[in-house]
Tab-separated table of C-alpha atoms in Angstrom:
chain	number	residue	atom	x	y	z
A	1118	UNK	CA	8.242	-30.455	59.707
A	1119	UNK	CA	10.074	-29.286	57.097
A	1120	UNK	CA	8.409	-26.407	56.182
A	1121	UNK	CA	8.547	-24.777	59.711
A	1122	UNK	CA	10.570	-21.567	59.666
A	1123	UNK	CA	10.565	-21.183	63.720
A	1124	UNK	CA	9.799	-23.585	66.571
A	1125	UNK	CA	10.558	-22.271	69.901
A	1126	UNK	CA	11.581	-24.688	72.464
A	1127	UNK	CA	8.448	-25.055	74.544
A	1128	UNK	CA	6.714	-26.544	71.138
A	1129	UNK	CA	5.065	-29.847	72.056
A	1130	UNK	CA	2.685	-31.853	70.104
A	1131	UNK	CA	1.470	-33.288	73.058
A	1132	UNK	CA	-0.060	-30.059	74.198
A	1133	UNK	CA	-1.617	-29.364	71.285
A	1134	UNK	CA	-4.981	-28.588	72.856
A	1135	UNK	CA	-3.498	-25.953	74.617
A	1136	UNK	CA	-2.288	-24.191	71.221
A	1137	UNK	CA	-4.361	-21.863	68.687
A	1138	UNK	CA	-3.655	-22.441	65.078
A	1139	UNK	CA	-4.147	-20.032	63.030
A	1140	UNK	CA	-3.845	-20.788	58.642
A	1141	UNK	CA	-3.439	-18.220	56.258
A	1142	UNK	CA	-4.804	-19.363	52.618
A	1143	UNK	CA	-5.603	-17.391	49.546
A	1144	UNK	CA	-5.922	-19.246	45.898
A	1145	UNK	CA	-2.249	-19.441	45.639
A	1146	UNK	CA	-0.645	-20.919	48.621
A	1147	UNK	CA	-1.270	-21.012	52.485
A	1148	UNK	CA	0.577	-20.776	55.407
A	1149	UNK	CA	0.279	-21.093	58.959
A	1150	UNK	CA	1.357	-20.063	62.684
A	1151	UNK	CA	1.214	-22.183	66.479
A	1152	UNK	CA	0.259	-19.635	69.323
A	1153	UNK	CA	0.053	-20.639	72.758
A	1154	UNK	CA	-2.202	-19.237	76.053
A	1155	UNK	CA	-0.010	-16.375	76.417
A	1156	UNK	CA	-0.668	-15.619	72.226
A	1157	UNK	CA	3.426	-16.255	72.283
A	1158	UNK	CA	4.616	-17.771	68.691
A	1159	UNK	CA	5.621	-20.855	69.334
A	1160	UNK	CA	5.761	-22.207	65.767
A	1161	UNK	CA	5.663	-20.486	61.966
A	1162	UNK	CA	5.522	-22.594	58.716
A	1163	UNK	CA	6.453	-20.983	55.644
A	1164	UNK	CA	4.409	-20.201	52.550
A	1165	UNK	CA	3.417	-23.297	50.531
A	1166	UNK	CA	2.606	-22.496	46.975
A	1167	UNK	CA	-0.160	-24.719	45.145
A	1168	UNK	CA	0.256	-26.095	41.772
A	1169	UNK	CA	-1.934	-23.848	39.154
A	1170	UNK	CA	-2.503	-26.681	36.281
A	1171	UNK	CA	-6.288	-26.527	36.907
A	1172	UNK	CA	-9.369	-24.615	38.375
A	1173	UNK	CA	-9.963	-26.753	40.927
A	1174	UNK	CA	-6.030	-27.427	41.770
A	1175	UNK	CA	-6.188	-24.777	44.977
A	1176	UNK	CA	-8.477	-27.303	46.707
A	1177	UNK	CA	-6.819	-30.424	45.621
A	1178	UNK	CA	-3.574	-28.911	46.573
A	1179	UNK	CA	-4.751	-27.658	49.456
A	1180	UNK	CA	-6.734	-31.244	50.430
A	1181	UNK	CA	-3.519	-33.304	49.782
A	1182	UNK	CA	-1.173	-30.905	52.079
A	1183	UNK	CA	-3.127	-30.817	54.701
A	1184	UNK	CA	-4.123	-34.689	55.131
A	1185	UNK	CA	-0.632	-35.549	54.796
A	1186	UNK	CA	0.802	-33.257	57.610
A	1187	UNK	CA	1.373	-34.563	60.642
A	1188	UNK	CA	0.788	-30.952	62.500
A	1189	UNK	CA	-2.403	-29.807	61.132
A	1190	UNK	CA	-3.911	-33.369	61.635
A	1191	UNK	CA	-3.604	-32.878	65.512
A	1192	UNK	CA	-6.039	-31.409	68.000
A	1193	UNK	CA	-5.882	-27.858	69.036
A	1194	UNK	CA	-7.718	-25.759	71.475
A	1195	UNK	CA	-8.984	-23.503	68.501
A	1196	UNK	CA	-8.355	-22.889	65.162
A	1197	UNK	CA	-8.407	-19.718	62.930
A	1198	UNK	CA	-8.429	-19.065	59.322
A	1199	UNK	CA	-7.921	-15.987	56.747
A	1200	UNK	CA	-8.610	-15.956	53.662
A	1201	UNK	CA	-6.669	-13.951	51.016
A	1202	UNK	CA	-8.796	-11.764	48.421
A	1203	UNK	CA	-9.372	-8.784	47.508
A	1204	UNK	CA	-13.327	-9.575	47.396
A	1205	UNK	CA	-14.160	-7.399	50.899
A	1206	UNK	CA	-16.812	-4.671	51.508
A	1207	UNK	CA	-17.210	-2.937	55.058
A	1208	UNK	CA	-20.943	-2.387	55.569
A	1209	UNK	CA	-21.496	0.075	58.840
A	1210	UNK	CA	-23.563	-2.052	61.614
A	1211	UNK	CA	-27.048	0.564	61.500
A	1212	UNK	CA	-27.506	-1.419	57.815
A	1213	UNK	CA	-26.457	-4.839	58.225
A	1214	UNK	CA	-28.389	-7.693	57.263
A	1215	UNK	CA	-27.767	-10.751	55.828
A	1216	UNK	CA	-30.324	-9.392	52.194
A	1217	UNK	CA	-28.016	-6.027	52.446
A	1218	UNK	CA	-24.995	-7.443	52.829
A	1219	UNK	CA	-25.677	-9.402	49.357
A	1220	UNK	CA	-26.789	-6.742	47.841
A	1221	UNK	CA	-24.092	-4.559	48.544
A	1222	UNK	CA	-21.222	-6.902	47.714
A	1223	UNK	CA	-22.996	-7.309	44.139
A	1224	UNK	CA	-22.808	-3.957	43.522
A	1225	UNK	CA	-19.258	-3.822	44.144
A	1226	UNK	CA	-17.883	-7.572	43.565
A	1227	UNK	CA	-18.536	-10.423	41.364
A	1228	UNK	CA	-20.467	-13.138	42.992
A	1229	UNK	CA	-19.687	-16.766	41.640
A	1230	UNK	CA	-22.183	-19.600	41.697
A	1231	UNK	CA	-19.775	-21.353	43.868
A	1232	UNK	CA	-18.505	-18.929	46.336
A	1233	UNK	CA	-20.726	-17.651	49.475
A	1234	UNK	CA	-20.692	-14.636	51.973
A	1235	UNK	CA	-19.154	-14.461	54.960
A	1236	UNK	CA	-18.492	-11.616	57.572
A	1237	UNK	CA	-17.193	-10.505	60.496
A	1238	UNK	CA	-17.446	-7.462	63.198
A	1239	UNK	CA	-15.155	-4.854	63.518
A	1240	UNK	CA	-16.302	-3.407	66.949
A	1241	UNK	CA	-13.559	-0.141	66.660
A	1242	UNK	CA	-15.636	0.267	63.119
A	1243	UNK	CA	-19.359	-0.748	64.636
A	1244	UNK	CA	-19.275	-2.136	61.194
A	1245	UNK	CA	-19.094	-5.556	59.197
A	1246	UNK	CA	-16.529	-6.518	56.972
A	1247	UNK	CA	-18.057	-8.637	54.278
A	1248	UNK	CA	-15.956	-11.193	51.896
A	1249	UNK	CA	-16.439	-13.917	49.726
A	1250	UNK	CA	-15.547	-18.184	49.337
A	1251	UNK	CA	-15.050	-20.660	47.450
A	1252	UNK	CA	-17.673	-22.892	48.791
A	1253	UNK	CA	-14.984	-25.883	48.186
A	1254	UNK	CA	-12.604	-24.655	50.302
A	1255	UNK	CA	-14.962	-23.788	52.770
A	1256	UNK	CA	-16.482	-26.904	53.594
A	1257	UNK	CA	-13.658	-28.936	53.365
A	1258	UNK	CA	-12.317	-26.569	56.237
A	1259	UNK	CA	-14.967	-27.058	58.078
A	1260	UNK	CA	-14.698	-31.272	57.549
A	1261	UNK	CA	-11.407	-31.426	58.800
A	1262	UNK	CA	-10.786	-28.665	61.262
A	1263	UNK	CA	-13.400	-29.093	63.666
A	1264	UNK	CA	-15.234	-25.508	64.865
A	1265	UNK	CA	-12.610	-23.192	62.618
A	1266	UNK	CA	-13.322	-19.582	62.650
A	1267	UNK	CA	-13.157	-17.638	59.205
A	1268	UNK	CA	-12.034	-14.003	58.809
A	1269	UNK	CA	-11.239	-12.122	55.912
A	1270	UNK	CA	-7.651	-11.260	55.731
A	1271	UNK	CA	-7.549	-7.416	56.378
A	1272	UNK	CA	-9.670	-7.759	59.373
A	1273	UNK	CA	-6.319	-8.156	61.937
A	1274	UNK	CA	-4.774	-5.266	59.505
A	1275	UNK	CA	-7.169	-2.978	60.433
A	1276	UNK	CA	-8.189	-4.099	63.520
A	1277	UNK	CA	-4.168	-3.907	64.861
A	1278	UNK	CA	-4.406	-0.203	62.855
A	1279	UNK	CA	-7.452	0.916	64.839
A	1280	UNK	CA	-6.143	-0.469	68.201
A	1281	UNK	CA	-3.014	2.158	67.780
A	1282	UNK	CA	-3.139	5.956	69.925
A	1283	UNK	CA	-5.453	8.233	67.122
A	1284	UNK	CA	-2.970	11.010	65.759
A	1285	UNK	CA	-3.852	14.874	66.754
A	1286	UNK	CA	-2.893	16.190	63.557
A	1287	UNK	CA	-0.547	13.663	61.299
A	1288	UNK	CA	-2.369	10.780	61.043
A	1289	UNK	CA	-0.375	7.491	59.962
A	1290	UNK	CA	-1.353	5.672	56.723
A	1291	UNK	CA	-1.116	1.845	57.248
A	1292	UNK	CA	-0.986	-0.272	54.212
A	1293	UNK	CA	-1.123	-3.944	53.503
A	1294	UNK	CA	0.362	-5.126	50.245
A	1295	UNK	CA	-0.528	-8.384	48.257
A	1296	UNK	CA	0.139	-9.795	45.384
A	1297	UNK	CA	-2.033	-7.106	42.515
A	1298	UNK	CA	-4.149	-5.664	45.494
A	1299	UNK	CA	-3.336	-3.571	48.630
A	1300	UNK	CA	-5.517	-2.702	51.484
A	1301	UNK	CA	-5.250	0.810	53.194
A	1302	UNK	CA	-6.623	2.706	56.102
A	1303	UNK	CA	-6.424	5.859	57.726
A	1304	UNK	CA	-7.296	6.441	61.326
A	1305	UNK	CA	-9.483	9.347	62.333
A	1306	UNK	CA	-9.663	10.212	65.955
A	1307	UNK	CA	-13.468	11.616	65.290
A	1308	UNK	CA	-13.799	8.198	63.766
A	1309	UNK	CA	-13.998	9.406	59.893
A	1310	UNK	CA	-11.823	6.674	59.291
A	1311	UNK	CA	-9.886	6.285	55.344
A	1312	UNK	CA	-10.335	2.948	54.291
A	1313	UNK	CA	-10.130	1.372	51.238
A	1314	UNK	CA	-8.709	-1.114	48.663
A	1315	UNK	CA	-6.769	-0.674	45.232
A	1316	UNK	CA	-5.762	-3.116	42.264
A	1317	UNK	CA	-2.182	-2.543	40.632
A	1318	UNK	CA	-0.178	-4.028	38.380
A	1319	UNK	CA	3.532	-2.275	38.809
A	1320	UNK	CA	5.207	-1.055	41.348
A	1321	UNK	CA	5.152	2.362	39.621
A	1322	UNK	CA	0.778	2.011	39.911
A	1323	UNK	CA	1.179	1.210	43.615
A	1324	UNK	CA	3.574	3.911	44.189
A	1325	UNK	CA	0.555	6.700	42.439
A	1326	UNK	CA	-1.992	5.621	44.191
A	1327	UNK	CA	-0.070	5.495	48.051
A	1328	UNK	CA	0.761	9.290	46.676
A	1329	UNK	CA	-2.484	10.337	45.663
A	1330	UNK	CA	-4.101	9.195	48.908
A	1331	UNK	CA	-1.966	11.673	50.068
A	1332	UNK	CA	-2.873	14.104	48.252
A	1333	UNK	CA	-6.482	13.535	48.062
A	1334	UNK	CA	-6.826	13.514	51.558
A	1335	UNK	CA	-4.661	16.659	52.238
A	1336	UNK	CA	-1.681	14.712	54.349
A	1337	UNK	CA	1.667	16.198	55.025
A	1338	UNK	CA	4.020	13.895	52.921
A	1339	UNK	CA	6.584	15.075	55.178
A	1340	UNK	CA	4.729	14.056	58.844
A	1341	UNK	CA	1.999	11.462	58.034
A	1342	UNK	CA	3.947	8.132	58.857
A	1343	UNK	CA	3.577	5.295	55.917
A	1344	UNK	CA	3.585	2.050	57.575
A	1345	UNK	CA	3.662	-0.922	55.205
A	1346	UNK	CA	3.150	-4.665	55.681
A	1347	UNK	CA	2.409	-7.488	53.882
A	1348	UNK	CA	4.468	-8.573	50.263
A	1349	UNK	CA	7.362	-6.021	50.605
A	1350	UNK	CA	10.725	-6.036	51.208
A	1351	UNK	CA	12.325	-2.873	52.577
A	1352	UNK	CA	14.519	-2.795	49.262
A	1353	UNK	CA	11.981	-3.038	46.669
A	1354	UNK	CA	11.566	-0.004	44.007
A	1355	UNK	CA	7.872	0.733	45.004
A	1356	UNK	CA	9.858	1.581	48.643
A	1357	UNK	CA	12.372	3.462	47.438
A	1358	UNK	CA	10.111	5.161	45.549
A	1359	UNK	CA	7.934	6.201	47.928
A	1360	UNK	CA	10.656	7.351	50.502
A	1361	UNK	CA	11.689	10.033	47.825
A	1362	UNK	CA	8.105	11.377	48.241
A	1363	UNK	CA	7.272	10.962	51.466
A	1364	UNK	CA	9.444	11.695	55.049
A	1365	UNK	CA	8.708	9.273	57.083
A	1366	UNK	CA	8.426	5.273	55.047
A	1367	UNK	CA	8.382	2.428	57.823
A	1368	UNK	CA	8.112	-1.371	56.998
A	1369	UNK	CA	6.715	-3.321	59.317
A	1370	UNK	CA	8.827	-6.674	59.898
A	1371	UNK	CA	8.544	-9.687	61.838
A	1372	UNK	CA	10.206	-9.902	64.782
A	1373	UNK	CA	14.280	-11.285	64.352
A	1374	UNK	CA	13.541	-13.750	66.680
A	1375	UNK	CA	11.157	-15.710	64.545
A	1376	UNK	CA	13.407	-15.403	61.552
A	1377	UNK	CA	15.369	-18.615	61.597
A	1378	UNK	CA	15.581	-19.721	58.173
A	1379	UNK	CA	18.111	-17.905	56.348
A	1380	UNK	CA	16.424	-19.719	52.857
A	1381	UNK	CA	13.341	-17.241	53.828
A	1382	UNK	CA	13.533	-14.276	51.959
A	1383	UNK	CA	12.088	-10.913	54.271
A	1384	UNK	CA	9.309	-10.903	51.774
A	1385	UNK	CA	8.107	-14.396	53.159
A	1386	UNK	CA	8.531	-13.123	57.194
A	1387	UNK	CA	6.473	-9.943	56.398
A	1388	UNK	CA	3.678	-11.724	54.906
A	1389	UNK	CA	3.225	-13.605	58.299
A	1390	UNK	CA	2.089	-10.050	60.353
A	1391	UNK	CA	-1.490	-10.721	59.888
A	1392	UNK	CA	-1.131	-14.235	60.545
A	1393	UNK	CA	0.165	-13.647	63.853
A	1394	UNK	CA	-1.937	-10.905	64.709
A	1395	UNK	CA	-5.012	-12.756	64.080
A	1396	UNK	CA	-4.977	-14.792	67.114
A	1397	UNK	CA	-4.207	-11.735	68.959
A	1398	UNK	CA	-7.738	-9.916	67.284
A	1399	UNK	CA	-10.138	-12.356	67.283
């Protein structure tokens, strides 16, 4: 137990069955949180990094970690998992099909031999968020966590965005930021909702495009709120960048309660957000 950044006192692992566990893994590392019936944290472990000194090292890495801790070999009540890419496409619910929703993603994303489709519903959107797999990973989440559920990543981001009071005439921008790939959307109240997802490579890129979705979509730099999640720290340049441009910059942080560890940088808290919001989405 090591690796746990927050255990509250009413953590058993006797009672297990009465806990959701929810994992957060992309290609380079994983994570994951303890919820119990009242969707109250009740554990947090920090982000494990995998070795890189192979293609197939995420898996292995992956395999090895999980089999050898104690936790995540224990029984819960139900398990959820996200998984980290920027390999997503939102298909509206009047064209979904299983034929479509292939089609789409190859017009958009590169399909590997060994990586298959997923998706889930986003009832605010009546649409289908679409995402890709390893096939690896996949099924060796499905051998050893009996019944887990798989989302894409963004879908608590915009799900927790969507759930928030529509704006009258300032609507907030909400952005998740990951490691060469953010996700943003824009709530409509007529339901013309902004979404969409950008690559970048310096702070300085991520910085133009968060301004030009101002600008292209006609927002008051001075009243549209920027709310940011995800891997950010409320020091970082692209921040300070952006709060010369823009009035109103606010990072999103997890709760002080859960922030135990002093050896945890912010960075490593914020990144949890989803995590804990996807128990509270699904």
């Amino acid at each position: 137990m090591d690796e746990l950044v927050f255990v509250d006192s009413t953590f058993d692992t006797n009672k297990t069955k009465e806990y959701t566990l929810s994992i957060q893994l992309g290609l380079d590392g994983f994570s994951f949180s303890i919820v119990n019936k009242l969707k109250k944290c009740i554990a947090l472990n920090r982000f494990i990094s995998f070795q890189k000194s192979s293609d197939n090292q995420p898996l292995a890495s992956f395999t090895e970690i999980v089999r050898n801790n104690k936790i995540l070999n224990l029984d819960f009540e139900e398990i959820l998992l996200q998984w980290i890419s920027n390999k997503q496409l939102i298909i509206p619910s009047d064209f979904f099909s299983e034929d479509f929703a292939y089609e789409s993603f190859q017009l958009s994303h590169s399909l590997a031999e060994n990586e298959s489709l997923l998706w889930n519903e986003i009832s605010e959107l009546n649409a289908w968020l679409v995402f890709s797999m390893p096939n690896d990973i996949k099924e060796f989440v499905h051998s050893h966590f009996s019944a887990c559920q798989l989302f894409h990543h963004s879908f608590p981001f915009y799900r927790k965005a969507l759930s928030q009071k529509p704006a009258e005439v300032h609507p907030p921008v909400y952005v998740n930021i990951q490691n060469n790939f953010f996700h943003v959307i824009i709530p409509d109240r007529n339901g013309k909702h902004f979404i969409n997802t950008f690559s970048y490579t310096a702070d300085s890129d991520l910085a133009y495009y968060i301004l030009n979705i101002y600008k292209q979509q006609k927002l008051n730099n001075e009243r549209s709120k920027l709310i940011v999640d995800g891997f950010i720290q409320k020091d970082s340049k692209v921040i300070l960048l952006l709060k010369k441009y823009l009035g109103q910059v606010e990072l999103k942080t997890l709760p002080l309660e859960y922030q135990v560890n002093n050896q945890i940088t912010p960075k490593e808290y914020n990144q949890f957000i989803n995590l804990l919001n996807l128990s509270k989405c699904e």
